[in-house]
Amino acid sequence: MKIDLHNFFKNYDEKNSKHVAAVEQLEKDLSDSQLIEDTSNWVRIYRTQLTKPKTSSLSVPYFPQTDNYTNADRTCNSSACAMCLEYFLPGTLKGAQGDDAYIKKVFAVGDTTDHEVQTRVLSSYGISSRFSYTLNFNDLNAEILAQRPVVIGILHRGSLSAPTGGHMIVVIGVTLSGDYVVNDPYGSLNDGYTSEVSNGKGAIYTRKVLERRWCPGGNDGWGRIFDVKK
């Protein structure tokens, strides 16, 4: 007879005296065998620590938007572009709030949500880039392979079936399972932006999520490609 302990203990209730007594009896029965020895295979497997998924990830610095000197709730585009600027030209933006210097240049030219303004400001630092409305996952993979991060626009609010909003993040890597490593300046989409903003640093967003929130049409992903050799 096949024993299925997964289902057997699925409804275990520590407040149920019968459940507790049954487990105690099982412990007693097992103590008379070699199954609970350290050398037992199941013990070895059980004690093996989980490992994080392996990734091919770029060392892109993280700038949260929540500490920006102005318009902290809407300067995701600027903070995202600032991360990429500092990646390509390390030391350009000083300190943990180095994106403030970049943002000041943005507002001196126009508005943070204007992609052409971002192109102009990046160019003033010597960084060539272009904003596209027709990107796809092949583009993301190719850019990461070429060691270039990509700033993308996602629908970060609402359900996966009916996403809404508008938010800019930086794709910095791809996992072996085909999901994406990101620097999200507002925190983590995975917890609904309810926890520490630092959770957005190196967060993993699954391809399934991005298929709905970034590229639902297959070739309609918004994003910034950098024409820079690294």
Coordinates of N, CA and C in Angstrom, one line a residue:
M1 N 0.8 -1.2 0.0 CA 0.0 0.0 0.0 C 0.9 1.3 0.0
K2 N 0.6 2.2 -0.9 CA 1.3 3.4 -1.0 C 0.9 4.4 0.1
I3 N 1.9 4.9 0.8 CA 1.6 5.9 1.9 C 1.8 7.3 1.4
D4 N 0.8 8.1 1.6 CA 0.9 9.5 1.1 C 0.8 10.4 2.3
L5 N 2.0 10.7 2.9 CA 2.0 11.6 4.1 C 1.6 13.0 3.8
H6 N 1.8 13.5 2.6 CA 1.5 14.8 2.2 C 0.0 15.1 2.5
N7 N -0.9 14.2 2.0 CA -2.3 14.4 2.2 C -2.7 14.0 3.6
F8 N -2.0 13.0 4.2 CA -2.3 12.5 5.5 C -2.2 13.6 6.6
F9 N -1.2 14.4 6.5 CA -0.9 15.5 7.4 C -1.4 16.9 7.0
K10 N -2.1 16.9 5.8 CA -2.5 18.2 5.3 C -3.4 19.0 6.3
N11 N -4.2 18.2 7.0 CA -5.2 18.8 7.9 C -4.8 18.6 9.4
Y12 N -3.6 18.4 9.6 CA -3.1 18.2 11.0 C -3.5 19.5 11.9
D13 N -4.1 19.2 13.0 CA -4.5 20.3 13.9 C -3.9 20.1 15.3
E14 N -3.0 20.9 15.7 CA -2.3 20.8 16.9 C -3.2 20.9 18.1
K15 N -4.5 21.5 17.9 CA -5.4 21.6 19.0 C -6.3 20.4 19.1
N16 N -6.2 19.5 18.2 CA -7.0 18.2 18.2 C -6.2 17.2 19.0
S17 N -6.7 16.8 20.1 CA -6.0 15.9 21.0 C -5.7 14.5 20.3
K18 N -6.6 14.1 19.4 CA -6.5 12.8 18.7 C -5.3 12.9 17.7
H19 N -5.2 14.1 17.0 CA -4.1 14.3 16.1 C -2.8 14.3 16.8
V20 N -2.7 14.9 18.0 CA -1.5 15.0 18.8 C -1.1 13.6 19.3
A21 N -2.1 12.9 19.8 CA -1.8 11.5 20.3 C -1.3 10.6 19.2
A22 N -1.9 10.8 18.0 CA -1.5 9.9 16.9 C 0.0 10.2 16.5
V23 N 0.3 11.5 16.4 CA 1.7 11.8 16.1 C 2.7 11.3 17.1
E24 N 2.3 11.4 18.4 CA 3.2 10.9 19.5 C 3.4 9.4 19.3
Q25 N 2.3 8.7 18.9 CA 2.4 7.3 18.7 C 3.3 6.9 17.6
L26 N 3.2 7.7 16.5 CA 4.1 7.6 15.3 C 5.5 7.8 15.7
E27 N 5.8 8.8 16.5 CA 7.1 9.1 17.0 C 7.7 7.9 17.8
K28 N 6.8 7.3 18.6 CA 7.3 6.1 19.4 C 7.6 5.0 18.5
D29 N 6.7 4.7 17.5 CA 7.0 3.6 16.6 C 8.2 3.8 15.8
L30 N 8.5 5.0 15.4 CA 9.7 5.3 14.6 C 11.0 5.2 15.4
S31 N 10.8 5.5 16.7 CA 12.0 5.4 17.5 C 12.6 4.0 17.6
D32 N 11.8 3.0 17.3 CA 12.2 1.6 17.3 C 12.9 1.2 16.0
S33 N 13.0 2.1 15.0 CA 13.6 1.8 13.7 C 14.8 2.7 13.4
Q34 N 15.4 2.5 12.3 CA 16.5 3.3 11.9 C 16.1 4.5 11.0
L35 N 14.8 4.7 10.9 CA 14.3 5.8 10.0 C 14.6 7.2 10.5
I36 N 14.9 7.3 11.8 CA 15.1 8.7 12.3 C 16.6 8.9 12.6
E37 N 17.4 8.1 12.0 CA 18.9 8.3 12.2 C 19.3 9.4 11.3
D38 N 20.4 10.1 11.7 CA 20.9 11.2 10.9 C 21.3 10.8 9.5
T39 N 21.7 9.5 9.4 CA 22.1 9.0 8.1 C 21.0 8.6 7.1
S40 N 19.8 8.6 7.6 CA 18.6 8.3 6.8 C 18.5 9.3 5.7
N41 N 18.2 8.8 4.5 CA 18.1 9.6 3.3 C 17.1 10.7 3.4
W42 N 15.9 10.4 4.0 CA 14.9 11.4 4.1 C 15.2 12.5 5.0
V43 N 16.0 12.2 6.1 CA 16.4 13.2 7.1 C 17.4 14.1 6.4
R44 N 18.3 13.5 5.6 CA 19.3 14.4 4.9 C 18.6 15.3 3.9
I45 N 17.7 14.8 3.2 CA 16.9 15.7 2.2 C 16.1 16.8 2.9
Y46 N 15.5 16.4 4.0 CA 14.7 17.3 4.8 C 15.5 18.5 5.3
R47 N 16.7 18.2 5.7 CA 17.6 19.2 6.3 C 18.4 20.0 5.3
T48 N 18.3 19.7 4.1 CA 19.0 20.4 3.0 C 18.3 21.8 2.8
Q49 N 19.1 22.9 2.9 CA 18.6 24.2 2.8 C 18.2 24.5 1.4
L50 N 17.1 25.3 1.2 CA 16.7 25.7 -0.1 C 17.7 26.7 -0.6
T51 N 17.9 26.7 -1.9 CA 18.8 27.7 -2.5 C 18.0 28.6 -3.4
K52 N 18.4 29.9 -3.5 CA 17.7 30.8 -4.3 C 17.9 30.5 -5.8
P53 N 17.0 30.8 -6.7 CA 17.2 30.4 -8.1 C 18.4 31.2 -8.6
K54 N 19.2 30.4 -9.4 CA 20.4 31.0 -10.0 C 20.0 32.0 -11.1
T55 N 20.7 33.1 -11.1 CA 20.3 34.1 -12.1 C 21.6 34.6 -12.8
S56 N 21.3 35.2 -14.0 CA 22.3 36.0 -14.7 C 21.9 37.4 -14.5
S57 N 22.6 38.1 -13.5 CA 22.1 39.4 -13.1 C 23.2 40.4 -13.2
L58 N 22.9 41.6 -13.6 CA 23.8 42.7 -13.7 C 23.9 43.5 -12.4
S59 N 25.1 44.1 -12.1 CA 25.3 44.8 -10.9 C 24.8 46.2 -11.1
V60 N 23.5 46.4 -11.2 CA 23.0 47.7 -11.3 C 22.6 48.3 -9.9
P61 N 23.1 49.5 -9.6 CA 22.9 50.0 -8.2 C 21.4 50.3 -8.1
Y62 N 21.0 50.4 -6.8 CA 19.5 50.6 -6.5 C 19.3 52.0 -5.9
F63 N 18.4 52.7 -6.6 CA 17.9 54.0 -6.0 C 16.4 53.9 -5.8
P64 N 15.9 54.0 -4.6 CA 14.5 54.0 -4.3 C 14.0 55.4 -4.6
Q65 N 12.7 55.5 -5.1 CA 12.1 56.7 -5.4 C 11.5 57.4 -4.2
T66 N 11.3 56.6 -3.2 CA 10.5 57.1 -2.0 C 11.3 58.1 -1.2
D67 N 12.6 58.2 -1.4 CA 13.3 59.3 -0.7 C 13.7 60.4 -1.6
N68 N 13.1 60.5 -2.8 CA 13.5 61.6 -3.7 C 13.1 62.9 -3.1
Y69 N 13.9 63.9 -3.4 CA 13.7 65.3 -2.8 C 12.4 65.9 -3.2
T70 N 11.8 65.5 -4.3 CA 10.5 66.0 -4.8 C 9.7 65.0 -5.6
N71 N 8.4 65.1 -5.6 CA 7.6 64.2 -6.4 C 7.9 62.7 -6.2
A72 N 8.1 62.3 -4.9 CA 8.6 60.9 -4.7 C 7.6 59.9 -5.1
D73 N 6.3 60.3 -5.3 CA 5.3 59.3 -5.7 C 5.2 59.1 -7.2
R74 N 6.0 60.0 -8.0 CA 5.8 59.9 -9.4 C 7.1 60.0 -10.2
T75 N 8.2 59.8 -9.5 CA 9.6 59.9 -10.1 C 10.2 58.6 -10.4
C76 N 9.4 57.5 -10.5 CA 10.0 56.2 -10.8 C 10.8 56.2 -12.1
N77 N 10.3 56.9 -13.1 CA 11.1 56.9 -14.4 C 12.5 57.5 -14.2
S78 N 12.6 58.6 -13.5 CA 13.8 59.2 -13.2 C 14.8 58.3 -12.4
S79 N 14.2 57.7 -11.3 CA 15.1 56.9 -10.5 C 15.5 55.7 -11.2
A80 N 14.7 55.1 -12.1 CA 15.0 54.0 -12.9 C 16.2 54.3 -13.9
C81 N 16.0 55.4 -14.5 CA 17.1 55.9 -15.5 C 18.4 56.2 -14.8
A82 N 18.2 56.8 -13.6 CA 19.4 57.1 -12.8 C 20.2 55.8 -12.4
M83 N 19.5 54.7 -12.1 CA 20.2 53.5 -11.8 C 21.0 53.0 -13.0
C84 N 20.4 53.1 -14.2 CA 21.2 52.7 -15.4 C 22.3 53.6 -15.7
L85 N 22.2 54.9 -15.5 CA 23.3 55.9 -15.6 C 24.4 55.5 -14.7
E86 N 24.1 55.2 -13.5 CA 25.2 54.9 -12.5 C 25.8 53.6 -12.9
Y87 N 25.1 52.7 -13.5 CA 25.6 51.4 -13.9 C 26.6 51.6 -15.0
F88 N 26.3 52.4 -16.0 CA 27.2 52.6 -17.1 C 28.3 53.5 -16.8
L89 N 28.1 54.5 -15.9 CA 29.1 55.4 -15.6 C 29.2 55.5 -14.0
P90 N 29.8 54.5 -13.4 CA 29.9 54.5 -11.9 C 30.6 55.7 -11.4
G91 N 30.0 56.2 -10.3 CA 30.6 57.4 -9.6 C 30.0 58.7 -10.1
T92 N 29.1 58.6 -11.1 CA 28.5 59.9 -11.6 C 27.5 60.5 -10.6
L93 N 26.7 59.6 -10.0 CA 25.7 60.0 -9.0 C 26.2 59.6 -7.6
K94 N 26.5 60.5 -6.8 CA 27.1 60.2 -5.5 C 26.1 59.9 -4.4
G95 N 26.4 58.9 -3.6 CA 25.6 58.7 -2.4 C 24.3 57.9 -2.6
A96 N 23.7 57.5 -1.5 CA 22.5 56.7 -1.6 C 21.3 57.4 -2.2
Q97 N 21.4 58.7 -2.2 CA 20.3 59.5 -2.9 C 20.9 60.2 -4.1
G98 N 21.8 59.6 -4.8 CA 22.4 60.1 -5.9 C 21.5 60.4 -7.1
D99 N 20.3 59.8 -7.1 CA 19.3 60.0 -8.1 C 18.7 61.4 -8.0
D100 N 18.9 62.1 -6.9 CA 18.3 63.4 -6.7 C 19.0 64.4 -7.7
A101 N 20.3 64.2 -7.9 CA 21.1 65.1 -8.8 C 20.5 64.9 -10.2
Y102 N 20.2 63.7 -10.6 CA 19.7 63.4 -11.9 C 18.3 64.0 -12.1
I103 N 17.5 63.8 -11.0 CA 16.1 64.3 -11.1 C 16.1 65.8 -11.2
K104 N 17.0 66.5 -10.6 CA 17.0 68.0 -10.7 C 17.3 68.4 -12.2
K105 N 18.1 67.6 -12.9 CA 18.3 67.9 -14.3 C 17.1 67.6 -15.1
V106 N 16.3 66.6 -14.7 CA 15.1 66.2 -15.4 C 14.1 67.4 -15.3
F107 N 13.9 67.9 -14.1 CA 12.9 68.9 -13.9 C 13.3 70.3 -14.5
A108 N 14.6 70.4 -14.7 CA 15.1 71.6 -15.4 C 14.8 71.6 -16.8
V109 N 14.6 70.4 -17.4 CA 14.3 70.3 -18.8 C 12.8 70.1 -19.1
G110 N 12.1 69.3 -18.2 CA 10.7 69.1 -18.4 C 10.1 68.2 -17.3
D111 N 9.4 67.2 -17.6 CA 8.7 66.4 -16.6 C 9.3 65.0 -16.6
T112 N 9.2 64.4 -15.4 CA 9.8 63.0 -15.2 C 9.1 62.0 -16.0
T113 N 7.8 62.1 -16.3 CA 7.1 61.1 -17.1 C 7.3 61.2 -18.6
D114 N 8.0 62.3 -19.0 CA 8.2 62.5 -20.5 C 9.5 61.7 -20.9
H115 N 9.3 60.7 -21.7 CA 10.4 59.8 -22.1 C 11.4 60.5 -22.9
E116 N 11.0 61.5 -23.7 CA 11.9 62.3 -24.5 C 12.8 63.1 -23.6
V117 N 12.3 63.6 -22.5 CA 13.1 64.4 -21.6 C 14.2 63.5 -21.0
Q118 N 13.8 62.2 -20.6 CA 14.7 61.3 -20.1 C 15.9 61.0 -21.1
T119 N 15.5 60.9 -22.3 CA 16.5 60.6 -23.4 C 17.5 61.8 -23.5
R120 N 17.0 63.0 -23.4 CA 17.8 64.2 -23.4 C 18.7 64.3 -22.2
V121 N 18.2 64.0 -21.1 CA 19.1 64.1 -19.8 C 20.1 63.1 -19.8
L122 N 19.8 61.9 -20.2 CA 20.8 60.8 -20.3 C 21.9 61.1 -21.3
S123 N 21.4 61.7 -22.4 CA 22.4 62.1 -23.4 C 23.3 63.2 -22.9
S124 N 22.9 64.1 -22.0 CA 23.7 65.1 -21.5 C 24.9 64.5 -20.6
Y125 N 24.6 63.3 -20.2 CA 25.7 62.6 -19.4 C 26.6 61.7 -20.3
G126 N 26.2 61.7 -21.6 CA 26.9 60.9 -22.6 C 26.4 59.5 -22.8
I127 N 25.1 59.3 -22.3 CA 24.5 58.0 -22.5 C 23.4 58.0 -23.6
S128 N 23.6 57.2 -24.6 CA 22.7 57.2 -25.7 C 21.6 56.1 -25.5
S129 N 20.4 56.5 -25.6 CA 19.3 55.5 -25.4 C 18.1 55.9 -26.2
R130 N 17.1 55.0 -26.3 CA 15.9 55.3 -27.0 C 14.7 54.6 -26.3
F131 N 13.6 55.2 -26.4 CA 12.4 54.6 -25.8 C 11.5 54.0 -26.9
S132 N 11.1 52.7 -26.6 CA 10.3 52.0 -27.6 C 9.0 51.6 -27.0
Y133 N 8.0 51.4 -27.8 CA 6.7 50.9 -27.4 C 6.4 49.5 -28.0
T134 N 7.4 48.9 -28.6 CA 7.2 47.6 -29.3 C 8.3 46.6 -28.9
L135 N 8.6 46.5 -27.6 CA 9.6 45.6 -27.1 C 8.9 44.2 -26.8
N136 N 9.7 43.2 -26.7 CA 9.2 41.9 -26.3 C 10.3 41.2 -25.4
F137 N 10.0 40.0 -25.0 CA 10.9 39.2 -24.1 C 12.2 38.9 -24.8
N138 N 12.2 38.7 -26.0 CA 13.4 38.4 -26.7 C 14.4 39.6 -26.6
D139 N 13.8 40.8 -26.7 CA 14.6 42.1 -26.5 C 15.2 42.1 -25.1
L140 N 14.4 41.8 -24.1 CA 14.9 41.8 -22.7 C 16.1 40.8 -22.6
N141 N 15.9 39.6 -23.1 CA 16.9 38.6 -23.0 C 18.2 39.0 -23.7
A142 N 18.1 39.6 -24.9 CA 19.2 40.0 -25.7 C 20.0 41.1 -25.0
E143 N 19.3 42.1 -24.4 CA 19.9 43.2 -23.7 C 20.7 42.7 -22.5
I144 N 20.0 41.9 -21.7 CA 20.7 41.3 -20.5 C 21.9 40.6 -20.9
L145 N 21.8 39.8 -22.0 CA 23.0 39.0 -22.5 C 24.1 39.9 -22.9
A146 N 23.8 41.1 -23.4 CA 24.8 42.1 -23.8 C 25.2 43.0 -22.6
Q147 N 24.7 42.6 -21.4 CA 25.1 43.3 -20.2 C 24.6 44.7 -20.1
R148 N 23.4 44.9 -20.7 CA 22.7 46.2 -20.6 C 21.3 46.0 -19.9
P149 N 21.1 46.8 -18.9 CA 19.8 46.8 -18.2 C 18.7 47.4 -19.1
V150 N 17.5 47.2 -18.8 CA 16.4 47.8 -19.6 C 15.4 48.4 -18.7
V151 N 15.0 49.7 -18.9 CA 13.9 50.3 -18.1 C 12.6 50.0 -18.8
I152 N 11.7 49.4 -18.1 CA 10.4 49.0 -18.7 C 9.3 49.6 -17.9
G153 N 8.1 49.8 -18.6 CA 6.9 50.3 -18.0 C 5.9 49.2 -17.7
I154 N 5.5 49.1 -16.5 CA 4.5 48.0 -16.2 C 3.2 48.6 -15.6
L155 N 2.1 47.8 -15.7 CA 0.9 48.1 -15.1 C 0.9 47.5 -13.7
H156 N 1.2 48.3 -12.7 CA 1.6 47.8 -11.4 C 0.4 47.7 -10.4
R157 N -0.7 48.1 -10.8 CA -1.9 48.1 -9.9 C -3.0 47.1 -10.5
G158 N -4.0 46.8 -9.7 CA -5.1 46.0 -10.1 C -4.7 44.5 -10.1
S159 N -5.6 43.7 -10.5 CA -5.4 42.3 -10.5 C -4.6 41.9 -11.8
L160 N -4.2 40.6 -11.8 CA -3.4 40.2 -13.0 C -4.3 40.0 -14.2
S161 N -5.6 39.8 -14.0 CA -6.5 39.7 -15.1 C -7.0 41.0 -15.6
A162 N -6.9 42.1 -14.8 CA -7.2 43.4 -15.2 C -6.3 44.4 -14.6
P163 N -5.0 44.4 -15.0 CA -4.0 45.3 -14.5 C -4.2 46.8 -14.9
T164 N -3.8 47.6 -14.0 CA -3.9 49.1 -14.2 C -2.6 49.8 -13.8
G165 N -2.7 51.1 -13.8 CA -1.5 51.9 -13.3 C -0.5 52.1 -14.4
G166 N 0.7 52.6 -13.9 CA 1.8 52.9 -14.8 C 3.0 53.1 -13.9
H167 N 4.1 52.4 -14.2 CA 5.2 52.4 -13.3 C 6.5 52.0 -14.0
M168 N 7.6 52.6 -13.8 CA 8.9 52.2 -14.4 C 9.8 51.5 -13.5
I169 N 10.4 50.4 -14.0 CA 11.3 49.6 -13.2 C 12.5 49.3 -14.1
V170 N 13.5 48.7 -13.5 CA 14.7 48.3 -14.3 C 14.9 46.8 -14.3
V171 N 14.9 46.2 -15.5 CA 15.2 44.7 -15.6 C 16.7 44.6 -15.6
I172 N 17.2 43.8 -14.6 CA 18.7 43.6 -14.5 C 19.2 42.2 -14.7
G173 N 18.2 41.2 -14.8 CA 18.7 39.9 -15.0 C 17.6 38.9 -15.4
V174 N 18.0 37.7 -15.7 CA 17.1 36.6 -16.0 C 17.4 35.4 -15.3
T175 N 16.5 34.7 -14.7 CA 16.7 33.5 -13.9 C 16.8 32.3 -14.9
L176 N 17.3 31.2 -14.4 CA 17.4 30.0 -15.2 C 16.0 29.5 -15.6
S177 N 15.0 29.8 -14.9 CA 13.6 29.4 -15.2 C 12.9 30.4 -16.1
G178 N 13.6 31.4 -16.5 CA 13.0 32.4 -17.4 C 12.2 33.5 -16.8
D179 N 12.4 33.7 -15.5 CA 11.8 34.9 -14.8 C 12.8 36.0 -14.8
Y180 N 12.4 37.2 -14.3 CA 13.2 38.4 -14.4 C 13.6 39.0 -13.1
V181 N 14.8 39.4 -13.0 CA 15.3 40.1 -11.8 C 15.2 41.6 -12.1
V182 N 14.6 42.3 -11.2 CA 14.4 43.7 -11.4 C 14.9 44.6 -10.2
N183 N 15.1 45.8 -10.5 CA 15.2 46.9 -9.4 C 14.0 47.7 -9.6
D184 N 13.1 47.6 -8.6 CA 11.8 48.3 -8.6 C 12.0 49.5 -7.6
P185 N 12.0 50.7 -8.1 CA 12.2 51.9 -7.2 C 11.2 52.1 -6.1
Y186 N 10.0 51.5 -6.3 CA 8.9 51.8 -5.4 C 8.7 50.7 -4.3
G187 N 9.5 49.6 -4.4 CA 9.3 48.4 -3.6 C 9.1 47.2 -4.4
S188 N 8.3 46.3 -3.9 CA 8.1 45.0 -4.6 C 6.7 44.8 -5.0
L189 N 6.5 44.5 -6.2 CA 5.1 44.2 -6.7 C 4.7 42.9 -6.1
N190 N 5.6 42.0 -5.7 CA 5.2 40.7 -5.1 C 4.5 40.9 -3.8
D191 N 4.7 42.0 -3.0 CA 4.0 42.2 -1.8 C 3.0 43.3 -1.9
G192 N 2.7 43.7 -3.1 CA 1.7 44.8 -3.3 C 2.3 46.2 -2.9
Y193 N 3.6 46.3 -2.8 CA 4.2 47.5 -2.3 C 3.8 47.9 -0.9
T194 N 3.7 46.9 -0.1 CA 3.2 47.1 1.3 C 4.3 47.0 2.3
S195 N 5.5 46.5 1.9 CA 6.6 46.3 2.8 C 7.7 47.3 2.5
E196 N 8.9 47.0 3.0 CA 10.1 47.9 2.9 C 10.4 48.1 1.4
V197 N 10.7 49.3 1.1 CA 11.0 49.7 -0.3 C 12.2 48.9 -0.8
S198 N 13.1 48.5 0.1 CA 14.3 47.7 -0.2 C 14.0 46.4 -0.8
N199 N 12.7 45.9 -0.6 CA 12.3 44.6 -1.2 C 12.3 44.7 -2.8
G200 N 12.3 45.9 -3.3 CA 12.4 46.1 -4.7 C 13.7 45.9 -5.3
K201 N 14.8 45.8 -4.5 CA 16.1 45.6 -5.0 C 16.4 44.1 -5.3
G202 N 16.6 43.8 -6.6 CA 16.8 42.5 -7.0 C 15.6 41.6 -6.8
A203 N 14.4 42.1 -6.9 CA 13.2 41.3 -6.8 C 13.0 40.5 -8.1
I204 N 12.4 39.3 -7.9 CA 12.1 38.5 -9.1 C 10.7 38.5 -9.4
Y205 N 10.4 39.0 -10.6 CA 9.0 39.1 -11.2 C 8.9 38.0 -12.2
T206 N 7.9 37.1 -12.1 CA 7.8 36.0 -13.0 C 7.4 36.4 -14.4
R207 N 7.8 35.6 -15.4 CA 7.4 35.9 -16.7 C 5.9 36.0 -16.9
K208 N 5.2 35.1 -16.1 CA 3.7 35.1 -16.2 C 3.2 36.4 -15.8
V209 N 3.7 37.0 -14.8 CA 3.2 38.3 -14.3 C 3.5 39.4 -15.3
L210 N 4.8 39.4 -15.9 CA 5.1 40.4 -16.8 C 4.4 40.2 -18.2
E211 N 4.0 39.0 -18.5 CA 3.2 38.8 -19.7 C 1.9 39.6 -19.6
R212 N 1.4 39.8 -18.4 CA 0.1 40.5 -18.2 C 0.4 42.0 -18.0
R213 N 1.4 42.3 -17.2 CA 1.6 43.6 -16.8 C 2.6 44.5 -17.6
W214 N 3.3 43.8 -18.5 CA 4.3 44.5 -19.4 C 4.0 44.3 -20.8
C215 N 3.8 43.1 -21.3 CA 3.8 42.8 -22.7 C 2.6 41.9 -23.1
P216 N 1.4 42.4 -22.8 CA 0.2 41.5 -23.0 C -0.1 41.2 -24.5
G217 N 0.4 42.0 -25.4 CA 0.2 41.8 -26.8 C 1.3 41.0 -27.5
G218 N 2.3 40.7 -26.7 CA 3.4 39.9 -27.3 C 4.6 40.8 -27.8
N219 N 4.2 42.0 -28.4 CA 5.3 42.9 -28.9 C 4.9 44.3 -28.6
D220 N 4.3 44.6 -27.5 CA 3.9 45.9 -27.1 C 4.4 46.4 -25.8
G221 N 5.6 45.9 -25.4 CA 6.2 46.3 -24.2 C 6.9 47.7 -24.3
W222 N 6.6 48.5 -23.3 CA 7.2 49.8 -23.2 C 8.6 49.7 -22.5
G223 N 9.6 50.4 -23.1 CA 10.9 50.3 -22.4 C 12.0 51.1 -23.1
R224 N 13.0 51.3 -22.3 CA 14.2 52.1 -22.8 C 15.4 51.2 -23.0
I225 N 15.9 51.2 -24.3 CA 17.1 50.5 -24.7 C 18.3 51.4 -24.7
F226 N 19.4 50.9 -24.2 CA 20.6 51.7 -24.1 C 21.6 51.3 -25.2
D227 N 22.0 52.3 -25.9 CA 23.0 52.1 -27.0 C 24.4 52.3 -26.5
V228 N 24.8 51.5 -25.5 CA 26.0 51.6 -24.8 C 26.7 50.3 -24.7
K229 N 28.0 50.2 -25.0 CA 28.8 49.0 -24.8 C 29.3 49.0 -23.4
K230 N 29.2 47.8 -22.8 CA 29.6 47.6 -21.4 C 30.8 46.7 -21.3

